[in-house]
Amino acid sequence: MTRKWWHDKVAYQIYPKSFYDSNGDGIGDLPGIISKLDYLQDLGVDIIWLSPCYQSPLADQGYDISDYYAIDPRFGTMEDMDRLIAEAKKRDMYILMDLVVNHCSDEHEWFQKACEDPDGKYGNFFYLRDKKEGELPTNWRSYFGGSAWEDLPGTDKQYLHVFHKKQPDLNWENPELREEVYKNINWWLDKGLGGFRIDAIMNIKKAIPFHNYEPDREDGLSSLQNMLHEATGIGEFLGELRDRTFQKYDAFSVGEVFDEKPEEIPDFIGENGYFSSMFDFNETICGQSPKGWYDAKPVTPDDYKRCCFEAQERIGTIGFLSNIIENHDEPRGVSRYIPDGECCPESKKMLAALNFMLRGLPFIYQGQELGMENTTFASIDEVDDISTLEEYRNALEAGLSPAEALRAVSRFSRDNARTPMQWSDEINAGFTTGTPWLKVNANYTSINAAAQMDDPDSVRSFYKKLIALRKDPIYRETVVYGSLEPVWEDRHNLMAYYRKGDKMLLVIGNYQKEEQEIGLPSACKKILLNNYADVAMNGSVIKLHGYQLLILEM
Ligand code: GLC
Ligand code: CA
């Protein structure tokens, strides 16, 4: 495999709105990010992915872009962006922007022009269909609920939006649209970006001709998955995208890829794949129900292990997955993958290491390094996220009481990850001097960066050790390129695997609060990492403490 500059890197996702507010308006911003670059450098981060900060009405928090060439004034200016790229470069860090090109905003000039002249050039930038009384063009349900079709203002047509109605889908079948997208990507890469995280990309190829699918809920609509399963030929778009943009710059690209077909993995992330990497969502989709969040099953430790190993096996050494335990679309990983009531520094560190040591690129979501947890909502009025609001309505329709529905959606709400970053125990967790746009998690007085910076036993310090191990010249080759082999796969509440390269490492996590005994298969040369101060080792037998995590050199 050709070695690439990003293979041994550690990435960190910033959700700009909630990271750090420099001017007291309650909204995080680019100058705020710049002021925290030293914090990230100290942690050991190399690549920073920014969730969108382009000009946007923020209907979906910036994933609805009204100008791809402008920074939204709430986040700062283009000068701030240039300064961020330059300041990152000084620290050997790379900035990734979020590439949101399945759709734009209904406030984008293209859409406005399509409304004025639906039969003209810009009408063909979107998917438009003639409006028929009492009949929709297709029965597709948008991801955020309701029909995926909406009236095109001022016309007798309707447009397709697979997400919110303020996010009209762009017509990738139109070469003129694709040219506009490539032009914009290259404009950004010319500025010195390291690359892009690519949003919702599997949606750009629709099954043509459009038609109805079997309804799967009482609303008579059908999940978009049915249509996407039928679509073929996305590779032509993605190959062209790579050739015309990323490849020319040796840029890093990571795709938000779902439901790829197994035989297509080499095309996606193999040598000269469409993307440098793609996210592993196997754990995040575990337990999901077609009925909605209210019907989802919790993820047990054994489920978590199985999902990680499945994903690892599927990819093997074809390429590199990007491993996450959470992002801005998910609840906090520690609240989800650690059984209820058992979140503690030890269990958080265990989860961190089990995920971090997998083969692939580790991505840390802001606050994950502090062990930030899910928040609580006193009422649905405290929720901002459009998908949580939709899932709440859905739960009520299914017959849940308001209290049950709130409890059900609280577990999965995207707002869990979007509460302000907890910098200190000062007012508003040190995030802003004004009123934060979203309520701060009440536990900030105990979970915050200031308290963890100088504490050698903090969750953050443990992340630093994990990052340092990945970069240690003695172990880097094995941690980055080594193969992964599960051990004791059938043992309940135990997740363990080898990483084998020029060294042999054994990662062991006792995924329960009770002790558990294991017999090592061979002699241990060295303990590289331990989330406890001691290890109860008797010959080759180790009695693991609850949630003990060990990384051993064998
Ligand atoms: C992706 C983003 C999510 C957004 C959606 C529509 O899934 O991660 O936040 O709502 O795309 O752009
Ligand atoms: Ca601000």
Coordinates of C-alpha atoms and ligand atoms in Angstrom, one line a residue:
M1 CA 0.0 0.0 0.0
T2 CA 1.3 3.4 -0.9
R3 CA 2.0 5.4 2.3
K4 CA 0.0 8.6 2.6
W5 CA 0.6 11.6 4.8
W6 CA -2.7 11.0 6.7
H7 CA -2.3 7.4 7.6
D8 CA -0.6 8.0 11.0
K9 CA -2.7 11.1 11.9
V10 CA -5.2 11.7 14.7
A11 CA -8.3 13.8 13.8
Y12 CA -10.6 15.9 15.9
Q13 CA -14.0 17.2 15.0
I14 CA -15.1 20.7 15.9
Y15 CA -18.7 21.7 15.9
P16 CA -18.0 25.5 15.5
K17 CA -21.3 26.7 17.0
S18 CA -20.5 25.0 20.3
F19 CA -16.7 25.0 20.6
Y20 CA -15.7 28.4 21.9
D21 CA -17.4 31.8 21.7
S22 CA -14.9 34.7 21.4
N23 CA -17.3 37.7 21.3
G24 CA -20.0 36.9 23.8
D25 CA -22.9 36.4 21.4
G26 CA -23.5 32.9 22.6
I27 CA -22.3 31.3 19.4
G28 CA -18.9 29.6 18.9
D29 CA -16.8 31.1 16.2
L30 CA -13.6 30.9 14.1
P31 CA -11.5 33.3 16.3
G32 CA -12.6 31.1 19.2
I33 CA -11.2 28.0 17.4
I34 CA -8.0 29.8 16.7
S35 CA -7.6 30.6 20.4
K36 CA -7.9 26.9 21.2
L37 CA -5.4 25.6 18.7
D38 CA -2.8 25.3 21.4
Y39 CA -5.2 23.2 23.5
L40 CA -5.6 20.8 20.5
Q41 CA -1.9 20.7 19.8
D42 CA -1.2 19.8 23.4
L43 CA -3.6 16.9 23.0
G44 CA -1.7 15.7 20.0
V45 CA -4.3 16.4 17.3
D46 CA -3.1 16.7 13.6
I47 CA -6.3 17.0 11.5
I48 CA -9.2 19.2 12.4
W49 CA -12.6 18.7 10.8
L50 CA -14.9 21.7 11.0
S51 CA -18.6 21.1 10.7
P52 CA -20.0 23.7 8.3
C53 CA -19.3 27.4 8.9
Y54 CA -20.3 28.6 5.5
Q55 CA -23.1 31.2 5.0
S56 CA -26.3 29.5 6.0
P57 CA -29.7 30.1 7.4
L58 CA -28.8 27.4 9.9
A59 CA -32.0 25.4 9.3
D60 CA -29.9 22.3 9.9
Q61 CA -27.1 24.0 11.7
G62 CA -25.1 24.9 8.7
Y63 CA -25.7 21.7 6.7
D64 CA -27.9 24.0 4.5
I65 CA -25.5 26.2 2.7
S66 CA -26.6 29.4 0.9
D67 CA -23.1 30.5 -0.3
Y68 CA -20.3 28.0 -0.7
Y69 CA -17.8 30.8 -1.0
A70 CA -18.6 32.7 2.2
I71 CA -18.2 32.3 5.9
D72 CA -21.4 32.9 7.9
P73 CA -20.9 36.2 9.8
R74 CA -22.0 34.4 13.0
F75 CA -18.9 32.3 12.7
G76 CA -16.5 35.1 11.6
T77 CA -15.0 36.3 8.3
M78 CA -13.0 34.8 5.4
E79 CA -10.0 36.5 6.9
D80 CA -10.6 34.5 10.1
M81 CA -10.7 31.4 8.0
D82 CA -7.5 32.2 6.3
R83 CA -5.9 32.9 9.6
L84 CA -7.1 29.6 11.0
I85 CA -5.6 27.7 8.1
A86 CA -2.3 29.6 8.5
E87 CA -2.2 29.2 12.3
A88 CA -2.9 25.5 12.0
K89 CA -0.2 25.1 9.5
K90 CA 2.3 26.7 11.9
R91 CA 1.5 23.9 14.3
D92 CA 1.7 21.2 11.6
M93 CA -2.1 20.8 11.6
Y94 CA -4.5 20.5 8.8
I95 CA -8.0 21.9 8.4
L96 CA -10.8 19.9 6.8
M97 CA -14.0 21.6 5.8
D98 CA -17.4 19.9 5.5
L99 CA -18.4 19.3 1.9
V100 CA -22.2 19.4 1.8
V101 CA -23.1 19.0 -1.8
N102 CA -26.0 16.5 -1.9
H103 CA -28.1 19.6 -1.3
C104 CA -27.8 23.3 -0.7
S105 CA -30.1 25.8 1.0
D106 CA -33.4 27.0 -0.4
E107 CA -31.8 30.5 0.2
H108 CA -28.9 29.7 -2.2
E109 CA -29.0 31.8 -5.4
W110 CA -29.3 28.7 -7.6
F111 CA -32.6 27.8 -5.9
Q112 CA -33.9 31.4 -6.0
K113 CA -33.2 31.4 -9.8
A114 CA -34.8 28.0 -10.2
C115 CA -38.0 29.4 -8.6
E116 CA -37.9 32.4 -11.0
D117 CA -37.4 30.2 -14.1
P118 CA -37.9 26.5 -13.4
D119 CA -37.4 25.6 -17.1
G120 CA -34.1 27.5 -17.3
K121 CA -30.5 26.6 -16.5
Y122 CA -30.9 26.6 -12.7
G123 CA -34.1 24.5 -12.7
N124 CA -31.9 21.7 -13.9
F125 CA -29.7 22.1 -10.8
F126 CA -32.5 20.5 -8.8
Y127 CA -34.9 17.7 -9.1
L128 CA -38.2 19.3 -10.2
R129 CA -41.4 17.6 -11.1
D130 CA -44.8 19.0 -12.3
K131 CA -47.2 19.3 -9.4
K132 CA -50.3 17.1 -9.7
E133 CA -53.4 17.5 -7.5
G134 CA -53.6 14.9 -4.8
E135 CA -50.6 13.0 -5.9
L136 CA -46.9 13.3 -5.0
P137 CA -44.2 12.6 -7.6
T138 CA -43.0 9.7 -5.4
N139 CA -43.9 8.4 -1.9
W140 CA -40.4 8.9 -0.4
R141 CA -40.1 10.0 3.2
S142 CA -37.5 12.6 4.0
Y143 CA -35.0 11.8 6.7
F144 CA -36.4 14.5 8.8
G145 CA -40.0 13.3 8.4
G146 CA -42.9 13.9 6.0
S147 CA -42.8 13.8 2.2
A148 CA -39.5 14.5 0.4
W149 CA -41.4 16.7 -2.0
E150 CA -42.3 20.3 -1.5
D151 CA -44.0 23.0 -3.7
L152 CA -41.4 25.1 -5.6
P153 CA -42.5 28.6 -4.6
G154 CA -44.2 30.7 -7.3
T155 CA -44.4 27.8 -9.8
D156 CA -46.5 24.7 -10.6
K157 CA -43.7 22.4 -9.7
Q158 CA -42.3 20.5 -6.8
Y159 CA -38.7 19.9 -5.7
L160 CA -37.0 17.0 -4.0
H161 CA -35.4 17.3 -0.6
V162 CA -34.3 14.1 1.1
F163 CA -33.4 16.1 4.2
H164 CA -35.3 19.2 5.4
K165 CA -37.4 21.2 3.0
K166 CA -34.9 24.0 3.4
Q167 CA -32.3 21.6 1.9
P168 CA -33.2 21.1 -1.8
D169 CA -31.3 18.2 -3.4
L170 CA -28.8 19.1 -6.1
N171 CA -29.1 17.3 -9.4
W172 CA -25.8 15.4 -9.8
E173 CA -27.0 14.0 -13.2
N174 CA -26.4 17.5 -14.5
P175 CA -22.8 18.1 -15.6
E176 CA -23.1 21.8 -15.2
L177 CA -23.9 21.3 -11.5
R178 CA -21.0 19.0 -11.0
E179 CA -18.6 21.6 -12.6
E180 CA -19.8 24.2 -10.1
V181 CA -19.1 21.8 -7.2
Y182 CA -15.6 21.0 -8.4
K183 CA -14.8 24.6 -9.0
N184 CA -15.8 25.4 -5.4
I185 CA -13.8 22.4 -3.9
N186 CA -10.7 23.5 -5.8
W187 CA -11.1 27.1 -4.7
W188 CA -11.0 25.9 -1.1
L189 CA -8.1 23.5 -1.7
D190 CA -6.2 26.4 -3.3
K191 CA -6.5 28.2 0.0
G192 CA -4.5 25.5 1.7
L193 CA -7.1 23.2 3.2
G194 CA -6.0 19.7 4.0
G195 CA -9.2 18.2 2.6
F196 CA -12.8 17.5 3.3
R197 CA -15.3 15.4 5.2
I198 CA -18.0 14.6 2.7
D199 CA -21.5 14.8 3.9
A200 CA -24.4 12.5 3.1
I201 CA -22.6 11.5 -0.1
M202 CA -24.5 8.2 -0.8
N203 CA -27.6 10.3 -1.5
I204 CA -26.2 11.9 -4.6
K205 CA -27.2 9.0 -6.8
K206 CA -30.9 8.4 -7.1
A207 CA -32.5 5.4 -8.7
I208 CA -33.8 6.6 -12.0
P209 CA -36.6 6.8 -13.2
F210 CA -38.1 7.9 -9.9
H211 CA -40.9 5.6 -8.7
N212 CA -42.9 4.6 -5.6
Y213 CA -41.8 1.9 -3.1
E214 CA -43.7 -0.2 -0.7
P215 CA -45.0 2.0 2.2
D216 CA -43.4 1.1 5.5
R217 CA -45.3 3.2 8.0
E218 CA -48.9 4.3 8.3
D219 CA -48.1 7.6 6.6
G220 CA -48.0 5.7 3.3
L221 CA -44.4 6.8 2.6
S222 CA -41.3 4.7 2.1
S223 CA -37.9 5.0 3.7
L224 CA -35.3 6.4 1.3
Q225 CA -33.2 3.3 1.9
N226 CA -35.4 1.4 -0.6
M227 CA -34.6 3.9 -3.3
L228 CA -30.9 4.1 -2.5
H229 CA -30.5 0.3 -2.5
E230 CA -31.8 0.3 -6.1
A231 CA -29.5 3.1 -7.3
T232 CA -26.4 2.1 -9.2
G233 CA -23.6 4.0 -10.7
I234 CA -22.5 6.3 -7.9
G235 CA -18.9 5.3 -8.7
E236 CA -19.0 7.4 -11.9
F237 CA -19.7 10.5 -9.9
L238 CA -17.3 9.7 -7.1
G239 CA -14.5 8.8 -9.4
E240 CA -14.9 12.0 -11.4
L241 CA -15.1 14.0 -8.1
R242 CA -11.8 12.5 -6.9
D243 CA -10.0 13.0 -10.2
R244 CA -11.1 16.6 -10.7
T245 CA -10.4 17.7 -7.1
F246 CA -8.8 15.8 -4.2
Q247 CA -6.4 13.8 -6.2
K248 CA -4.7 16.8 -7.8
Y249 CA -4.0 18.2 -4.3
D250 CA -3.1 15.0 -2.5
A251 CA -6.0 16.1 -0.2
F252 CA -7.4 13.9 2.6
S253 CA -11.1 13.0 2.1
V254 CA -13.3 11.1 4.5
G255 CA -16.8 10.1 3.3
E256 CA -20.0 9.8 5.3
V257 CA -20.7 6.5 3.6
F258 CA -23.6 4.3 4.6
D259 CA -24.7 1.0 3.0
E260 CA -21.8 0.6 0.5
K261 CA -21.9 -2.7 -1.2
P262 CA -19.2 -5.0 0.1
E263 CA -17.7 -5.6 -3.3
E264 CA -17.3 -1.8 -3.7
I265 CA -15.1 -1.3 -0.7
P266 CA -11.8 -1.3 -2.7
D267 CA -13.3 1.3 -5.1
F268 CA -14.2 3.5 -2.1
I269 CA -11.1 3.3 0.1
G270 CA -8.7 1.0 -1.6
E271 CA -5.5 2.2 -3.4
N272 CA -6.7 5.2 -5.4
G273 CA -10.2 4.9 -3.9
Y274 CA -12.8 7.6 -4.2
F275 CA -12.0 8.7 -0.7
S276 CA -8.9 8.5 1.6
S277 CA -11.2 7.0 4.3
M278 CA -14.8 6.5 5.3
F279 CA -16.4 6.4 8.7
D280 CA -17.3 3.2 10.4
F281 CA -21.0 3.6 11.5
N282 CA -21.5 0.0 12.3
E283 CA -21.8 0.7 16.1
T284 CA -24.0 3.8 15.6
I285 CA -26.6 2.0 13.5
C286 CA -26.7 -1.0 15.9
G287 CA -30.1 -1.4 17.5
Q288 CA -31.9 1.1 15.1
S289 CA -35.5 0.4 14.3
P290 CA -37.3 1.3 11.0
K291 CA -40.1 2.6 13.3
G292 CA -37.9 5.4 14.7
W293 CA -35.8 6.2 17.8
Y294 CA -38.5 5.3 20.3
D295 CA -38.2 1.7 19.2
A296 CA -34.4 1.4 19.1
K297 CA -32.6 -1.2 21.3
P298 CA -29.7 -0.4 23.6
V299 CA -26.2 -1.5 22.5
T300 CA -24.7 -4.0 24.9
P301 CA -21.0 -4.5 25.4
D302 CA -21.2 -7.7 23.3
D303 CA -23.0 -5.8 20.5
Y304 CA -20.4 -3.1 20.6
K305 CA -17.6 -5.7 20.2
R306 CA -19.3 -7.5 17.5
C307 CA -20.0 -4.3 15.5
C308 CA -16.4 -3.2 15.7
F309 CA -15.0 -6.6 14.7
E310 CA -17.5 -6.9 11.8
A311 CA -16.4 -3.6 10.4
Q312 CA -12.7 -4.4 10.9
E313 CA -13.2 -7.7 9.1
R314 CA -15.1 -6.2 6.2
I315 CA -12.3 -3.7 5.5
G316 CA -9.3 -5.8 6.5
T317 CA -6.2 -4.2 5.0
I318 CA -8.0 -2.8 1.9
G319 CA -7.8 0.7 3.4
F320 CA -8.4 2.7 6.5
L321 CA -11.7 3.2 8.2
S322 CA -12.2 6.4 10.3
N323 CA -13.2 5.2 13.8
I324 CA -15.5 7.3 15.9
I325 CA -17.4 6.8 19.2
E326 CA -19.6 9.8 18.5
N327 CA -20.1 12.9 16.3
H328 CA -22.4 15.8 16.0
D329 CA -25.3 13.5 14.8
E330 CA -25.0 11.0 17.7
P331 CA -25.5 11.0 21.4
R332 CA -22.3 10.9 23.5
G333 CA -20.5 7.6 23.1
V334 CA -19.9 7.1 26.8
S335 CA -23.6 7.4 27.5
R336 CA -24.5 5.0 24.8
Y337 CA -21.9 2.2 24.9
I338 CA -21.3 2.1 28.6
P339 CA -24.3 0.5 30.5
D340 CA -26.5 2.9 32.3
G341 CA -25.2 4.2 35.6
E342 CA -21.7 2.9 35.0
C343 CA -20.0 5.9 33.4
C344 CA -16.8 6.6 35.3
P345 CA -13.3 7.6 34.4
E346 CA -12.2 3.9 34.2
S347 CA -15.1 2.9 31.8
K348 CA -14.6 6.0 29.7
K349 CA -10.9 5.3 29.3
M350 CA -11.6 1.7 28.4
L351 CA -14.0 2.6 25.7
A352 CA -11.6 5.2 24.4
A353 CA -8.8 2.7 24.1
L354 CA -10.9 -0.1 22.6
N355 CA -12.0 2.3 19.9
F356 CA -8.7 4.2 19.5
M357 CA -6.5 1.1 19.0
L358 CA -8.7 -0.3 16.2
R359 CA -7.1 -0.3 12.8
G360 CA -8.0 3.0 11.0
L361 CA -7.9 6.7 11.7
P362 CA -9.0 7.8 15.2
F363 CA -11.5 10.7 15.1
I364 CA -12.2 12.5 18.4
Y365 CA -15.3 14.6 18.7
Q366 CA -15.0 17.8 20.8
G367 CA -15.4 17.0 24.5
Q368 CA -15.0 13.3 23.9
E369 CA -11.5 13.6 25.3
L370 CA -13.1 14.9 28.5
G371 CA -15.6 12.1 28.8
M372 CA -18.5 14.5 28.2
E373 CA -21.9 12.8 28.7
N374 CA -25.4 13.1 27.4
T375 CA -27.4 16.0 28.6
T376 CA -30.9 16.1 30.1
F377 CA -33.9 17.9 28.7
A378 CA -36.5 19.1 31.2
S379 CA -39.0 19.5 28.3
I380 CA -39.1 19.2 24.5
D381 CA -38.9 23.0 24.4
E382 CA -35.2 22.7 25.3
V383 CA -34.5 20.7 22.2
D384 CA -33.2 22.6 19.1
D385 CA -32.3 19.7 16.8
I386 CA -34.8 19.2 13.9
S387 CA -34.4 15.5 13.8
T388 CA -35.1 15.1 17.5
L389 CA -38.3 17.2 17.1
E390 CA -39.4 14.9 14.3
E391 CA -38.6 11.7 16.2
Y392 CA -40.6 13.2 19.2
R393 CA -43.6 13.7 16.9
N394 CA -43.2 10.2 15.6
A395 CA -43.1 8.7 19.1
L396 CA -46.2 10.6 20.1
E397 CA -48.0 9.3 16.9
A398 CA -47.0 5.8 17.9
G399 CA -48.9 6.2 21.1
L400 CA -46.1 7.1 23.7
S401 CA -47.0 9.7 26.3
P402 CA -45.2 13.0 26.1
A403 CA -42.9 12.0 29.1
E404 CA -42.1 8.6 27.5
A405 CA -41.5 10.2 24.1
L406 CA -39.1 12.8 25.7
R407 CA -37.3 10.0 27.5
A408 CA -37.0 8.0 24.3
V409 CA -35.7 10.7 22.1
S410 CA -33.3 12.1 24.8
R411 CA -31.2 9.0 24.5
F412 CA -30.5 9.7 20.8
S413 CA -30.8 13.4 20.4
R414 CA -28.1 15.0 18.3
D415 CA -28.2 17.9 20.8
N416 CA -26.4 15.6 23.3
A417 CA -23.3 16.2 21.3
R418 CA -24.1 19.8 20.5
T419 CA -24.2 21.3 24.0
P420 CA -21.3 23.8 24.5
M421 CA -17.8 22.4 25.0
Q422 CA -17.0 22.3 28.8
W423 CA -13.9 24.4 29.2
S424 CA -14.0 25.2 32.9
D425 CA -16.3 25.3 36.0
E426 CA -16.9 29.0 35.4
I427 CA -20.3 30.3 34.3
N428 CA -21.5 28.6 31.0
A429 CA -18.7 26.2 31.3
G430 CA -16.3 28.9 30.1
F431 CA -17.8 28.6 26.6
T432 CA -19.3 32.1 26.4
T433 CA -19.7 35.2 28.5
G434 CA -23.1 35.7 26.9
T435 CA -26.1 33.4 26.7
P436 CA -25.2 30.1 25.1
W437 CA -27.3 29.2 22.0
L438 CA -27.9 25.8 23.6
K439 CA -28.1 25.0 27.3
V440 CA -24.8 23.9 28.8
N441 CA -24.8 20.3 30.3
A442 CA -25.3 20.7 34.1
N443 CA -22.3 18.4 34.9
Y444 CA -19.8 21.0 33.6
T445 CA -18.7 21.8 37.2
S446 CA -17.2 18.3 37.5
I447 CA -16.4 17.5 33.8
N448 CA -14.4 20.2 32.2
A449 CA -11.0 20.8 30.5
A450 CA -9.5 23.0 33.1
A451 CA -9.9 20.4 35.8
Q452 CA -8.4 17.7 33.6
M453 CA -5.5 19.5 32.0
D454 CA -3.0 19.0 34.8
D455 CA -4.5 15.8 36.3
P456 CA -2.4 12.9 35.1
D457 CA -5.3 10.5 35.8
S458 CA -7.9 12.4 33.9
V459 CA -9.7 11.1 30.9
R460 CA -8.0 13.8 28.8
S461 CA -4.6 12.7 30.0
F462 CA -5.5 9.1 29.1
Y463 CA -6.4 10.3 25.5
K464 CA -3.0 12.1 25.4
K465 CA -1.3 8.8 26.3
L466 CA -3.2 7.0 23.6
I467 CA -2.2 9.6 21.0
A468 CA 1.4 9.5 22.2
L469 CA 1.4 5.7 21.8
R470 CA 0.1 5.9 18.2
K471 CA 2.9 8.4 17.4
D472 CA 5.7 6.6 19.3
P473 CA 8.3 5.7 16.7
I474 CA 8.7 2.2 18.3
Y475 CA 5.0 1.3 18.0
R476 CA 3.7 3.5 15.3
E477 CA 4.2 1.0 12.5
T478 CA 2.2 -1.6 14.3
V479 CA -0.6 0.7 15.6
V480 CA -1.0 2.3 12.2
Y481 CA -0.4 -0.5 9.7
G482 CA -0.6 -3.7 11.8
S483 CA -3.4 -6.1 11.2
L484 CA -6.2 -6.7 13.8
E485 CA -7.1 -10.1 15.1
P486 CA -9.9 -10.6 17.7
V487 CA -9.0 -12.7 20.8
W488 CA -11.5 -14.6 23.1
E489 CA -14.3 -13.4 20.7
D490 CA -17.0 -15.4 22.5
R491 CA -16.2 -14.3 26.0
H492 CA -19.1 -12.3 27.5
N493 CA -18.3 -8.6 28.3
L494 CA -14.7 -8.9 27.3
M495 CA -13.3 -7.2 24.2
A496 CA -9.8 -8.0 23.2
Y497 CA -7.7 -8.0 20.0
Y498 CA -4.2 -8.2 18.8
R499 CA -2.5 -5.6 16.6
K500 CA 0.2 -7.3 14.7
G501 CA 3.0 -5.6 12.8
D502 CA 6.7 -5.6 13.6
K503 CA 5.5 -5.6 17.3
M504 CA 2.7 -7.6 18.8
L505 CA 0.2 -5.7 20.9
L506 CA -2.7 -7.1 22.9
V507 CA -5.5 -4.7 23.8
I508 CA -7.8 -6.1 26.5
G509 CA -10.9 -4.4 28.0
N510 CA -13.0 -5.9 30.8
Y511 CA -16.3 -4.5 29.6
Q512 CA -18.2 -4.8 32.9
K513 CA -18.1 -3.6 36.4
E514 CA -17.4 -7.0 37.8
E515 CA -13.9 -8.5 37.9
Q516 CA -12.9 -11.0 35.2
E517 CA -10.0 -13.4 34.9
I518 CA -8.1 -14.2 31.8
G519 CA -5.1 -16.4 31.0
L520 CA -2.6 -14.7 28.7
P521 CA -1.9 -16.8 25.6
S522 CA 1.8 -15.9 25.7
A523 CA 4.3 -13.9 27.8
C524 CA 3.8 -10.2 28.3
K525 CA 6.9 -8.1 27.7
K526 CA 5.6 -4.8 28.8
I527 CA 2.5 -3.0 29.9
L528 CA 2.1 0.0 27.6
L529 CA -1.1 1.4 29.0
N530 CA -3.3 0.6 32.0
N531 CA -6.3 2.6 33.2
Y532 CA -5.7 1.5 36.8
A533 CA -2.7 2.1 39.0
D534 CA -2.1 -1.7 39.4
V535 CA -2.6 -5.0 37.6
A536 CA -3.4 -8.2 39.5
M537 CA -1.1 -10.6 37.5
N538 CA -0.2 -14.0 38.8
G539 CA 2.0 -15.8 36.2
S540 CA 0.0 -15.7 33.0
V541 CA -3.3 -15.1 34.8
I542 CA -4.7 -11.6 35.2
K543 CA -7.6 -10.8 37.4
L544 CA -9.0 -7.7 35.6
H545 CA -10.7 -5.0 37.7
G546 CA -14.1 -3.8 36.5
Y547 CA -13.6 -1.8 33.3
Q548 CA -9.9 -2.4 33.4
L549 CA -8.1 -1.7 30.1
L550 CA -4.7 -3.0 29.3
I551 CA -2.5 -2.6 26.2
L552 CA 0.3 -5.1 26.4
E553 CA 3.3 -5.7 24.3
M554 CA 3.6 -9.5 23.9
Ligands
GLC1 C1 -25.2 14.6 7.5 C2 -24.8 15.5 8.6 C3 -26.0 15.9 9.4 C4 -27.0 16.6 8.5 C5 -27.2 15.8 7.2 C6 -27.8 16.6 6.1 O1 -25.7 13.4 8.0 O2 -23.8 14.9 9.4 O3 -25.7 16.7 10.5 O4 -28.2 16.9 9.1 O5 -26.1 15.2 6.7 O6 -26.8 17.5 5.6
CA2 CA -19.4 34.3 18.8

